[in-house]
PDB file of C-alpha atoms in Angstrom:
ATOM      1  CA  MET A 982     -11.248 -18.233 -34.491  1.00 63.00           C
ATOM      2  CA  LYS A 983     -13.040 -21.405 -34.396  1.00 72.00           C
ATOM      3  CA  ILE A 984     -13.568 -22.650 -30.879  1.00 68.00           C
ATOM      4  CA  SER A 985     -15.035 -26.255 -32.745  1.00 70.00           C
ATOM      5  CA  ALA A 986     -11.103 -27.003 -32.814  1.00 66.00           C
ATOM      6  CA  TYR A 987      -9.998 -26.597 -29.465  1.00 73.00           C
ATOM      7  CA  TRP A 988     -13.226 -28.132 -28.058  1.00 79.00           C
ATOM      8  CA  LYS A 989     -11.646 -30.731 -27.571  1.00 76.00           C
ATOM      9  CA  SER A 990      -8.874 -30.005 -25.949  1.00 76.00           C
ATOM     10  CA  VAL A 991     -11.300 -27.711 -23.077  1.00 79.00           C
ATOM     11  CA  ILE A 992     -12.874 -31.384 -22.443  1.00 79.00           C
ATOM     12  CA  ALA A 993     -10.049 -32.437 -21.765  1.00 77.00           C
ATOM     13  CA  ALA A 994      -8.494 -30.180 -18.833  1.00 77.00           C
ATOM     14  CA  ALA A 995     -11.947 -28.785 -17.142  1.00 83.00           C
ATOM     15  CA  GLY A 996     -11.780 -32.710 -16.003  1.00 79.00           C
ATOM     16  CA  PRO A 997      -8.748 -33.044 -13.879  1.00 77.00           C
ATOM     17  CA  VAL A 998      -9.090 -28.891 -12.911  1.00 76.00           C
ATOM     18  CA  LEU A 999     -12.794 -29.681 -12.056  1.00 83.00           C
ATOM     19  CA  LEU A1000     -12.065 -33.024  -9.928  1.00 78.00           C
ATOM     20  CA  ALA A1001      -8.638 -31.272  -8.457  1.00 76.00           C
ATOM     21  CA  ALA A1002     -10.649 -28.392  -7.428  1.00 76.00           C
ATOM     22  CA  GLN A1003     -13.389 -31.103  -5.595  1.00 82.00           C
ATOM     23  CA  ALA A1004     -10.998 -33.168  -3.747  1.00 77.00           C
ATOM     24  CA  ALA A1005      -9.374 -30.500  -2.635  1.00 74.00           C
ATOM     25  CA  ILE A1006     -12.395 -27.785  -1.549  1.00 77.00           C
ATOM     26  CA  GLU A1007     -14.081 -30.863   0.167  1.00 83.00           C
ATOM     27  CA  ASP A1008     -11.845 -30.945   2.936  1.00 83.00           C
ATOM     28  CA  GLY A1009      -9.146 -27.815   2.196  1.00 81.00           C
ATOM     29  CA  ARG A1010      -6.115 -30.364   1.747  1.00 80.00           C
ATOM     30  CA  ILE A1011      -5.544 -33.398  -1.211  1.00 78.00           C
ATOM     31  CA  ASP A1012      -4.486 -36.482   0.721  1.00 80.00           C
ATOM     32  CA  SER A1013      -2.173 -39.198  -0.567  1.00 80.00           C
ATOM     33  CA  GLY A1014      -5.279 -40.610  -1.205  1.00 79.00           C
ATOM     34  CA  GLU A1015      -6.257 -38.088  -3.396  1.00 78.00           C
ATOM     35  CA  TRP A1016      -3.928 -37.990  -5.578  1.00 81.00           C
ATOM     36  CA  ILE A1017      -4.397 -41.269  -7.576  1.00 80.00           C
ATOM     37  CA  PRO A1018      -7.613 -40.556  -8.912  1.00 78.00           C
ATOM     38  CA  ILE A1019      -6.638 -36.544 -10.020  1.00 78.00           C
ATOM     39  CA  GLY A1020      -3.398 -38.389 -11.550  1.00 81.00           C
ATOM     40  CA  VAL A1021      -4.945 -40.754 -13.497  1.00 81.00           C
ATOM     41  CA  ALA A1022      -7.603 -38.159 -14.907  1.00 79.00           C
ATOM     42  CA  VAL A1023      -4.449 -36.331 -15.912  1.00 80.00           C
ATOM     43  CA  LEU A1024      -3.148 -38.935 -17.655  1.00 84.00           C
ATOM     44  CA  VAL A1025      -6.816 -39.238 -19.442  1.00 81.00           C
ATOM     45  CA  ALA A1026      -7.135 -36.124 -19.929  1.00 79.00           C
ATOM     46  CA  LEU A1027      -2.751 -35.995 -21.866  1.00 81.00           C
ATOM     47  CA  GLY A1028      -4.574 -39.064 -23.804  1.00 81.00           C
ATOM     48  CA  VAL A1029      -7.720 -37.245 -25.476  1.00 78.00           C
ATOM     49  CA  TRP A1030      -5.457 -34.468 -26.263  1.00 76.00           C
ATOM     50  CA  GLY A1031      -2.916 -36.473 -27.634  1.00 79.00           C
ATOM     51  CA  ILE A1032      -4.838 -38.814 -30.000  1.00 78.00           C
ATOM     52  CA  PRO A1033      -6.189 -36.830 -33.060  1.00 76.00           C
ATOM     53  CA  ASN A1034      -9.585 -36.657 -34.312  1.00 71.00           C
ATOM     54  CA  LYS A1035     -11.033 -38.840 -36.299  1.00 72.00           C
ATOM     55  CA  PRO A1036     -11.286 -37.106 -39.949  1.00 71.00           C
ATOM     56  CA  LYS A1037     -14.696 -36.383 -41.552  1.00 68.00           C
ATOM     57  CA  THR A1038     -15.699 -39.213 -44.348  1.00 72.00           C
ATOM     58  CA  GLY A1039     -14.129 -38.172 -47.873  1.00 63.00           C
ATOM     59  CA  GLY A1040     -11.943 -35.505 -45.586  1.00 56.00           C
ATOM     60  CA  GLN A1041      -8.585 -35.229 -45.087  1.00 62.00           C
ATOM     61  CA  VAL A1042      -6.648 -34.477 -41.632  1.00 58.00           C
ATOM     62  CA  ARG A1043      -6.427 -31.021 -41.165  1.00 60.00           C
ATOM     63  CA  GLN A1044      -2.447 -29.589 -40.495  1.00 59.00           C
TER      64      GLN A1044
END
């Protein structure tokens, strides 16, 4: 198994998880104002995950 194929997904998921953990740990609860950046981070992560990687020059996209 090559981890390089999964790095994009790992990095895309790590951001929202760390953001949510920081917001929750800071005061022990997540307020309504803290849900907005968490939601934006999750949407960005889904966008990163959903857009395919650019193929290498001269290569074909691997399915």
